[in-house]
CSV table of C-alpha atoms and ligand atoms in Angstrom, one decimal:
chain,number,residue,atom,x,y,z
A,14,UNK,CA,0.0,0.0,0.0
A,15,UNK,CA,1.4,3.7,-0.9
A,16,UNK,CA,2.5,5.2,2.4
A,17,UNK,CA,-0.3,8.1,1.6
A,18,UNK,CA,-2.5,5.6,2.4
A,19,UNK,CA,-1.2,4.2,5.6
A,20,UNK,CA,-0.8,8.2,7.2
A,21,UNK,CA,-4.2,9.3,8.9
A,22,UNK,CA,-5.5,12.4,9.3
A,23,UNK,CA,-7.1,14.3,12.9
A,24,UNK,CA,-6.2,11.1,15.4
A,25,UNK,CA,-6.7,12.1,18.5
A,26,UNK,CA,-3.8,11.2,21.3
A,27,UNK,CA,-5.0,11.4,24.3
A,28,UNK,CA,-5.9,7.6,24.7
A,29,UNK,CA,-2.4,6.8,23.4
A,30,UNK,CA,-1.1,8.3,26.2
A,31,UNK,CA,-1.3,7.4,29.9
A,32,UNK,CA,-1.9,10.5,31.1
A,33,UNK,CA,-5.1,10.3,28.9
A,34,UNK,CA,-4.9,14.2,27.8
A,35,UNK,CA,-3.7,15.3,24.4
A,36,UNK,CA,-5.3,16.9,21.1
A,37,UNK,CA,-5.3,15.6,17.5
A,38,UNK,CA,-2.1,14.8,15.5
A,39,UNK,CA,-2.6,16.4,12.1
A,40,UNK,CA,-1.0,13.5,10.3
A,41,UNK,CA,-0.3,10.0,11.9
A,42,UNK,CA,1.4,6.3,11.0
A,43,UNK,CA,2.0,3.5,12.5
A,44,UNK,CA,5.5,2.0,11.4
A,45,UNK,CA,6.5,-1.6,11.6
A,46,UNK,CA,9.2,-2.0,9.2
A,47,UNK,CA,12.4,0.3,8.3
A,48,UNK,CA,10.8,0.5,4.6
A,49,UNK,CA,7.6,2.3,6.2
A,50,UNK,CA,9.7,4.3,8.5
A,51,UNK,CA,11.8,5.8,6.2
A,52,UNK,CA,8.8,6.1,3.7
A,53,UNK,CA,7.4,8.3,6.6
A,54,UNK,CA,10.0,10.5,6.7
A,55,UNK,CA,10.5,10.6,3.1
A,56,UNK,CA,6.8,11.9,3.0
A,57,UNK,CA,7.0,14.0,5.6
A,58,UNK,CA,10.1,16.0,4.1
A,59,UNK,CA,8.0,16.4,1.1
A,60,UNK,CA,5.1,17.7,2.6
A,61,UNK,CA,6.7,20.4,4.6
A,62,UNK,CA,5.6,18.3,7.9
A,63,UNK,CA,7.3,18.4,11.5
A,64,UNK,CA,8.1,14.6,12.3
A,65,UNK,CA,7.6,14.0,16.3
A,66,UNK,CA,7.7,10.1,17.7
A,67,UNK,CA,5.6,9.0,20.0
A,68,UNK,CA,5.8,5.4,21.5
A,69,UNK,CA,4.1,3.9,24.4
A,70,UNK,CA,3.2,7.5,25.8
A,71,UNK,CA,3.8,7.1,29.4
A,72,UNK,CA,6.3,10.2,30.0
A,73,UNK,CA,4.7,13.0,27.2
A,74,UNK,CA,2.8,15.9,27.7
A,75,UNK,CA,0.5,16.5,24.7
A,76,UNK,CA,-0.7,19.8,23.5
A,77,UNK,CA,-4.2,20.2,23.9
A,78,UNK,CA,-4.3,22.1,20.9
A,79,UNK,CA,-2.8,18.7,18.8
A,80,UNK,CA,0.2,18.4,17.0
A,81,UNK,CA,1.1,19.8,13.5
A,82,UNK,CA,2.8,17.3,11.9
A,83,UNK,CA,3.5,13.8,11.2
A,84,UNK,CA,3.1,11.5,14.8
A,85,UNK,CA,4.8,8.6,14.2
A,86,UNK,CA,4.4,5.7,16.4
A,87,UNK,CA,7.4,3.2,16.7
A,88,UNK,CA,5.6,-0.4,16.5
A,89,UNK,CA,7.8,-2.8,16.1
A,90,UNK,CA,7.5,-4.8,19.1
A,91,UNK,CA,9.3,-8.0,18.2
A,92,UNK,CA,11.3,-9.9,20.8
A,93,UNK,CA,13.8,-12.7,20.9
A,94,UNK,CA,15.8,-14.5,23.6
A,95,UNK,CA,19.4,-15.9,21.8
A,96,UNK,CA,20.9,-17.0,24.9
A,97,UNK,CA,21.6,-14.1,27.3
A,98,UNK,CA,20.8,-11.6,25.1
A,99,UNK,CA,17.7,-10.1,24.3
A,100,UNK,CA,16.9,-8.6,20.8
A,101,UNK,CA,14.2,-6.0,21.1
A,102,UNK,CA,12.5,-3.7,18.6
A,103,UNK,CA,11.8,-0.1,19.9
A,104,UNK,CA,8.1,-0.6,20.1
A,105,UNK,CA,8.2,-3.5,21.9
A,106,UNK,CA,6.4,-3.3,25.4
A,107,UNK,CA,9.2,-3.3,28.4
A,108,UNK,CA,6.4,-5.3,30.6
A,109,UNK,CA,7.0,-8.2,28.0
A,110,UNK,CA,10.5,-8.2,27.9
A,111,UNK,CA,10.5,-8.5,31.6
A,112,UNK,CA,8.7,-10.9,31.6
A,113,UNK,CA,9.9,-12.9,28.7
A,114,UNK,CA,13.3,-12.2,31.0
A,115,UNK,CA,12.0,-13.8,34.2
A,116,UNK,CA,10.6,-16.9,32.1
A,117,UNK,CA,14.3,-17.3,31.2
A,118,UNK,CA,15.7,-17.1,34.2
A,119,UNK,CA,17.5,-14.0,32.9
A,120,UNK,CA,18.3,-11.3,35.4
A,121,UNK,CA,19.0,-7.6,35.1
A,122,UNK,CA,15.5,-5.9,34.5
A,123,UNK,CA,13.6,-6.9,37.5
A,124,UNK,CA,13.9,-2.9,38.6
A,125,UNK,CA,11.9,-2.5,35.2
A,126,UNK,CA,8.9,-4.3,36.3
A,127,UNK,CA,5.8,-2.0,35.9
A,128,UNK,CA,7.2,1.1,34.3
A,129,UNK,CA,5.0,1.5,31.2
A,130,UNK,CA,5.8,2.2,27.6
A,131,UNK,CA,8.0,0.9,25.3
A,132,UNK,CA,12.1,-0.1,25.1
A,133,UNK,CA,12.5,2.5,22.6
A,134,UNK,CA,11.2,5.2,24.9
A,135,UNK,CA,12.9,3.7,27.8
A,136,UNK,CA,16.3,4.1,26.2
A,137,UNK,CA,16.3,7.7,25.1
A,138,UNK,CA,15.5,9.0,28.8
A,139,UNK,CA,17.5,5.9,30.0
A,140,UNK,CA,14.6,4.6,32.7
A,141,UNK,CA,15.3,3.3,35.5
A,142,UNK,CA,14.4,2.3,39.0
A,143,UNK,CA,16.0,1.1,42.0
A,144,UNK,CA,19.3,2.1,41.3
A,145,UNK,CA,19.3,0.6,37.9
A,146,UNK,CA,18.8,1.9,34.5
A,147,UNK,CA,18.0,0.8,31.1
A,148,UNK,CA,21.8,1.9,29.9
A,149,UNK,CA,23.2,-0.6,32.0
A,150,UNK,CA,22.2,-3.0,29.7
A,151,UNK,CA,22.0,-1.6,26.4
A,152,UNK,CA,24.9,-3.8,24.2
A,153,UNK,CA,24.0,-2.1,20.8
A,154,UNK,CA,20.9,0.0,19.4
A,155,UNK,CA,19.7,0.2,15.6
A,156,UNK,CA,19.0,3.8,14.7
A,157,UNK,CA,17.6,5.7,12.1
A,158,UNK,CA,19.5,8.8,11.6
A,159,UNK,CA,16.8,11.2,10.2
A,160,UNK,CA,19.0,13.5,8.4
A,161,UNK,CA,20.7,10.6,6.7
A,162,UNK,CA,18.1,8.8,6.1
A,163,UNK,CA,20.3,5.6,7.2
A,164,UNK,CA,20.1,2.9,9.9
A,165,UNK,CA,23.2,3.1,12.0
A,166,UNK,CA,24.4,0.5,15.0
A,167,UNK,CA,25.4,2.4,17.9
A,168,UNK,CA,27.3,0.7,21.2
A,169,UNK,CA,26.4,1.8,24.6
A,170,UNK,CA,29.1,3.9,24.7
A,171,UNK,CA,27.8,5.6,21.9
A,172,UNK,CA,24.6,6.2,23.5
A,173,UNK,CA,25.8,8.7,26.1
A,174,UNK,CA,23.6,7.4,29.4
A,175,UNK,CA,23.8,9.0,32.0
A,176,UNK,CA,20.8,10.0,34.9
A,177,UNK,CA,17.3,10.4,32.5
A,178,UNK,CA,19.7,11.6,29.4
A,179,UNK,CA,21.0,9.7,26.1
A,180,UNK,CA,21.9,11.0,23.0
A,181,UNK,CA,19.1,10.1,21.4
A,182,UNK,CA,17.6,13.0,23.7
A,183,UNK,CA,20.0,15.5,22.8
A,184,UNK,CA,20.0,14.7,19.3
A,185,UNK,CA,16.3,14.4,17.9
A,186,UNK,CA,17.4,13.2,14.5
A,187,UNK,CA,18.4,10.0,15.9
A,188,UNK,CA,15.0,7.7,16.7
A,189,UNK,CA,15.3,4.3,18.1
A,190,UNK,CA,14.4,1.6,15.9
A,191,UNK,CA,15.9,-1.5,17.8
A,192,UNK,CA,18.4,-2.8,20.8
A,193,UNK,CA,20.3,-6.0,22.1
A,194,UNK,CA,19.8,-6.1,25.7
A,195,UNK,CA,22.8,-8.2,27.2
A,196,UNK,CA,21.6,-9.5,30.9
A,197,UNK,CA,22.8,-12.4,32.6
A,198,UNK,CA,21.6,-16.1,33.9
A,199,UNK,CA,20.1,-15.9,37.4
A,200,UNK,CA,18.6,-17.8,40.1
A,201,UNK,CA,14.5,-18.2,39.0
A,202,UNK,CA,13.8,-18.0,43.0
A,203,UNK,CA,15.9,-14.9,43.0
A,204,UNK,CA,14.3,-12.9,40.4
A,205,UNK,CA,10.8,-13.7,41.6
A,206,UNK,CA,11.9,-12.2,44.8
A,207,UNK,CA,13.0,-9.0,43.7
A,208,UNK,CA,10.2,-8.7,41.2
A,209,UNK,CA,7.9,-8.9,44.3
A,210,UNK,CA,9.0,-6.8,46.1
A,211,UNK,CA,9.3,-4.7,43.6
A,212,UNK,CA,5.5,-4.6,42.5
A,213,UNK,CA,4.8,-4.2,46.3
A,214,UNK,CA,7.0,-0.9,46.5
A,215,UNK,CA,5.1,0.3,43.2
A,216,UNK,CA,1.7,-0.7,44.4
A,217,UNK,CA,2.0,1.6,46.9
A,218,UNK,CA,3.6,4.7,45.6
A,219,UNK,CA,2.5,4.9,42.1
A,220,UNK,CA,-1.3,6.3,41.6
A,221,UNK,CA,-3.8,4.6,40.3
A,222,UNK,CA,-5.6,7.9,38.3
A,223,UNK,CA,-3.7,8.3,35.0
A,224,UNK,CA,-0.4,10.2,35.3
A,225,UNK,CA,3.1,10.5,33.0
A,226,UNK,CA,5.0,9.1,35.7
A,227,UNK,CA,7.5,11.5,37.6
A,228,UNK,CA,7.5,14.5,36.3
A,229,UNK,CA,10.0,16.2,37.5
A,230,UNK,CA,14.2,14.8,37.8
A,231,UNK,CA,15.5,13.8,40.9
A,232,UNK,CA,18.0,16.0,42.3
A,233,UNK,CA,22.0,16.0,42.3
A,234,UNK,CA,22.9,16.0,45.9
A,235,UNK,CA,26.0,17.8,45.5
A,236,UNK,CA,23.8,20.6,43.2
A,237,UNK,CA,21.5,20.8,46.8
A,238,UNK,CA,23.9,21.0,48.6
A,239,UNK,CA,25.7,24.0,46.8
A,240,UNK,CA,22.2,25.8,46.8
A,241,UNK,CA,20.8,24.8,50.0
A,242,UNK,CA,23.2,23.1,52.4
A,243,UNK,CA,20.2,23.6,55.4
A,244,UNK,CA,18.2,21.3,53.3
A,245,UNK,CA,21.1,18.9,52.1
A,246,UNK,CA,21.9,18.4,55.4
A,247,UNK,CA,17.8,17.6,56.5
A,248,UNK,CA,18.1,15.3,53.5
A,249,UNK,CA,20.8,13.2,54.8
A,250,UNK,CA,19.6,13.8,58.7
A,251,UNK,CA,16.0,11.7,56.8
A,252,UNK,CA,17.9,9.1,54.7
A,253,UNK,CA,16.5,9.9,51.8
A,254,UNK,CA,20.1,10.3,49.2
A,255,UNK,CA,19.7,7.4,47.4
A,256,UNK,CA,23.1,6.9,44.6
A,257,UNK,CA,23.7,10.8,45.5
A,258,UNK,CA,20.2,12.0,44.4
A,259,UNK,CA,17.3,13.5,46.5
A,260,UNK,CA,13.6,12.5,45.1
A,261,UNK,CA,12.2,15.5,44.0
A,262,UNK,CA,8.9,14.1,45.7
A,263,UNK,CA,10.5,14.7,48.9
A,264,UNK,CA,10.7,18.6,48.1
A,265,UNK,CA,7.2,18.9,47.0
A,266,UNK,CA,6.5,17.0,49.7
A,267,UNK,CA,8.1,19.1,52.7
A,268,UNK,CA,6.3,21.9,50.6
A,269,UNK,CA,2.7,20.1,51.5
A,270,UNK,CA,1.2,20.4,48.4
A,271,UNK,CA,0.4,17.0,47.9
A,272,UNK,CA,-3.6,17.2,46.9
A,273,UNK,CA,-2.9,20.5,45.2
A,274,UNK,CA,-5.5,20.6,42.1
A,275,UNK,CA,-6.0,23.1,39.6
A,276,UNK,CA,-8.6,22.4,37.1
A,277,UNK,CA,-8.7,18.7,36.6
A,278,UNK,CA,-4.8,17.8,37.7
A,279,UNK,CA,-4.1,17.2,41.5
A,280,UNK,CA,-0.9,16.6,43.0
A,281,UNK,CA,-1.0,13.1,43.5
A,282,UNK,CA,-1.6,12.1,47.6
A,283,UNK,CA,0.5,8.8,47.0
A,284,UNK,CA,3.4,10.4,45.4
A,285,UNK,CA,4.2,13.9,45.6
A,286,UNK,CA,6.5,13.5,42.4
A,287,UNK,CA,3.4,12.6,40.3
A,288,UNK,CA,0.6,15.2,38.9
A,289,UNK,CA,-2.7,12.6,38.4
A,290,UNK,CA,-5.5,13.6,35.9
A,291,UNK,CA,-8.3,13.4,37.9
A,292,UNK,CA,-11.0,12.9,34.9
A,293,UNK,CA,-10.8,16.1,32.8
A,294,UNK,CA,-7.1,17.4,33.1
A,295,UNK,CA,-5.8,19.8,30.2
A,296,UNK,CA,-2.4,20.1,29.1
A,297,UNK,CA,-2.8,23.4,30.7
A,298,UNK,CA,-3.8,22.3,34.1
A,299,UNK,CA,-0.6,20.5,34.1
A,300,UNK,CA,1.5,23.1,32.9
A,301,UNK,CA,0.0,25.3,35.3
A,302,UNK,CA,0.3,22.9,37.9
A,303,UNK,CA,4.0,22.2,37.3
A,304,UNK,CA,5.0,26.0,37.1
A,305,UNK,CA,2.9,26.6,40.6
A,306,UNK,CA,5.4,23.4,41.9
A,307,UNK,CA,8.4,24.9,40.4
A,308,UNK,CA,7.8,28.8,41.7
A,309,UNK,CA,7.2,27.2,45.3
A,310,UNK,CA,10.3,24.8,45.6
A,311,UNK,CA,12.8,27.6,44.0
A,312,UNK,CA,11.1,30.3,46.4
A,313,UNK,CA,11.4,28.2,49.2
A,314,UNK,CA,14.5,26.3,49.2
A,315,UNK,CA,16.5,27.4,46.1
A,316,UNK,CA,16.2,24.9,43.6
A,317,UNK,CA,15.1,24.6,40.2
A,318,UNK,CA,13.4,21.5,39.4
A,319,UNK,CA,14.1,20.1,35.6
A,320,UNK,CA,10.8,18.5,33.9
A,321,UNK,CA,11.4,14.8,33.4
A,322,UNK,CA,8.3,14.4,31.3
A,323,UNK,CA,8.6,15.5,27.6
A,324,UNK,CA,6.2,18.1,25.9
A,325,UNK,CA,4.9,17.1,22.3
A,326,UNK,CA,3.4,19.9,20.2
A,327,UNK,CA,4.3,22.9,22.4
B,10,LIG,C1,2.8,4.9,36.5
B,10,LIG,C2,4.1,5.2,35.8
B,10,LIG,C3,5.3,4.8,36.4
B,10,LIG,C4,6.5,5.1,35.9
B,10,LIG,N1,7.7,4.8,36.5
B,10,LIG,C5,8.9,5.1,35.9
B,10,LIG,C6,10.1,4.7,36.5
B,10,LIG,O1,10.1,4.0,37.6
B,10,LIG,N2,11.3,5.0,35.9
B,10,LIG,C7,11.3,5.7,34.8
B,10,LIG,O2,12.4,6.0,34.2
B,10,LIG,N3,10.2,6.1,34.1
B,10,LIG,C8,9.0,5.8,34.7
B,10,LIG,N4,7.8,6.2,34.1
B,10,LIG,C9,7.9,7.0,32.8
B,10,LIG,C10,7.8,6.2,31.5
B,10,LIG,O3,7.1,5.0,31.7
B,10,LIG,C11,9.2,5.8,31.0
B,10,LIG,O4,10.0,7.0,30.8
B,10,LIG,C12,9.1,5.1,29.7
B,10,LIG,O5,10.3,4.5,29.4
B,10,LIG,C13,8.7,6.0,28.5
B,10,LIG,O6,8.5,5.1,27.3
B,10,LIG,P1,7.3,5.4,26.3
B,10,LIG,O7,7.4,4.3,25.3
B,10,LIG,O8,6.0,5.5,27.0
B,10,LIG,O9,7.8,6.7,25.7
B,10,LIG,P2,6.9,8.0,25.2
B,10,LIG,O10,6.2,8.5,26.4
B,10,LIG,O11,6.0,7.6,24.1
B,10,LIG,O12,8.0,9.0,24.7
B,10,LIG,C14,8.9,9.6,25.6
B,10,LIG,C15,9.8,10.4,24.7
B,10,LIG,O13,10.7,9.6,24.0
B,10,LIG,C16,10.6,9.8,22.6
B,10,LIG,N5,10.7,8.5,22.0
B,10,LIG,C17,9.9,7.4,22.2
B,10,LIG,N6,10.3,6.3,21.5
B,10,LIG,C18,11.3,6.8,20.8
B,10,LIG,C19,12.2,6.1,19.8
B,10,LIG,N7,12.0,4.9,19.4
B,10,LIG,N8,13.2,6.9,19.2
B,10,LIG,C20,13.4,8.2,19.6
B,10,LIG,N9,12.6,8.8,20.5
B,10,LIG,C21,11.6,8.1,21.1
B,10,LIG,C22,9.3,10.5,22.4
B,10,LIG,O14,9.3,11.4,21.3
B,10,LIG,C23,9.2,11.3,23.7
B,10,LIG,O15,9.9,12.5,23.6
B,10,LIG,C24,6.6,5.9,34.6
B,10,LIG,C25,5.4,6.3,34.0
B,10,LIG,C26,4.2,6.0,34.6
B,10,LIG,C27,2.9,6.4,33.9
């Protein structure tokens, strides 16, 4: 089929999105193969249309408003286990490959279990959990280079990780198309354990109402401490540095303002690090939200907190 006819017109986002809020994309494809991705590009060059990617949808922001361009959705969501090495396309769901993992008796993703979304959009803000991240593990990645218009394999080193960053996030020409996770053989007892208790921790801090997730980074200890030893010092005095880094929860916490709800987003009461949409959130209800969080913890204590969630279509 022409790609013309594959590219759809007014699809609304919000349900692609776990935050459940979002406008229209003006144009939007599903890609499966490297053919139809590059197709989708090729079209989109031609047509004078902004290209923005948008996978499982679990840590965006969508305009109200829509996007103006071509959304393209990475589904290629093959996996395969070759030993101890995992061979994931970008689309594929990170709840399966943790669980295709466990089934193997393959440990190394167990801090992965229940963060929605995909591996692709795990890998260019470098998720993790638990003192773990996705970069850890990465042994190569396929990517398309847009401006090329060529696939090119990338190593881990070449991917840049570090805390929520890879290069793929400072470079938006490069898109994610797939990896080779290398983890290793485990104990099955073992694995089950941590995935347990794992699922118990999340059960219990991560909301039920739809969200994005945390939405703002953690902080550097040695960065609050610079700008706020008082508080770097209450921070330590609470055990709550964890691998040098202060939750920005605990913050907006201190601050009370969990409950906090303007329009239809609240500050959630489980997790003061996640803004829930209580039914009829707007983008701008978040934003608003967000900017009310960020005025009160740079008044207050002298920090400026970095949005981990990404905007689409701003
Ligand atoms: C309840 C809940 C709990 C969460 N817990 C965690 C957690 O513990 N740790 C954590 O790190 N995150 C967490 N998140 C956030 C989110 O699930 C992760 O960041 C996830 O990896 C995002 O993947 P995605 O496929 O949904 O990406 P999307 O939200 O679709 O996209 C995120 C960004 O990546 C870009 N992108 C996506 N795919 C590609 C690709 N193939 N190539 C290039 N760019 C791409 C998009 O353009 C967008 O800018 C949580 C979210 C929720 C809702």
């Amino acid at each position: 089929m022409p790609i013309e006819q594959k590219i759809k017109q007014n699809i609304i986002l919000a349900p692609l999105t776990t935050f459940k809020i979002g406008g229209p994309a003006k144009f939007f494809i599903e890609v499966k193969s490297k053919e139809e991705f590059l197709q989708a590009l090729d079209w989109a060059e031609k047509e004078k249309q902004d290209v923005f990617v948008l996978a499982g949808g679990s840590n965006v922001l969508i305009n109200d408003n829509g996007i103006k361009g071509l959304v393209i959705k990475i589904s290629n969501s093959n996996i395969k286990i070759k030993g101890e090495r995992i061979e994931c396309g970008a689309g594929a769901n990170l709840a399966v490959a943790v669980s295709m993992a466990t089934k193997e008796n393959l440990t190394g993703l167990e801090w992965a279990v229940g963060i929605p979304g995909t591996i692709g959009g795990a890998i260019r803000g470098n998720a993790g959990g638990y003192g773990s991240n996705i970069g850890e593990i990465i042994e190569t990645v396929e990517v398309l280079d847009a401006r090329k218009n060529q696939f090119l394999q990338f190593s881990r080193r070449d991917c840049e990780f570090n805390y929520r960053i890879s290069i793929f996030k400072t470079n938006s020409d490069l898109l994610i198309w797939q990896t080779t996770l290398r983890l290793k053989k485990g104990r099955g007892d073992e694995i089950k354990k941590e995935i347990n208790k794992y699922v118990k921790i999340r059960s219990k801090t991560n909301p039920k109402l739809p969200s994005a997730g945390s939405i703002f980074k953690n902080i550097n200890f040695k960065i609050l401490n610079e700008n706020n030893i008082h508080l770097a010092e209450k921070a330590k005095e609470e055990g709550v540095v964890k691998d040098e880094m202060v939750g920005a929860g605990w913050l907006i916490d201190i601050l009370d303002l969990k409950g906090k709800t303007i329009g239809g987003a609240k500050i959630s009461l489980e997790h003061a690090n996640f803004i829930v949409n209580t039914g009829k959130a707007t983008a701008e209800d978040v934003i608003t939200i967000i900017s009310y969080i960020k005025q009160q913890v740079r008044d207050r204590f002298k920090v400026q907190l970095q949005e981990e969630i990404q905007y689409l279509g701003f």
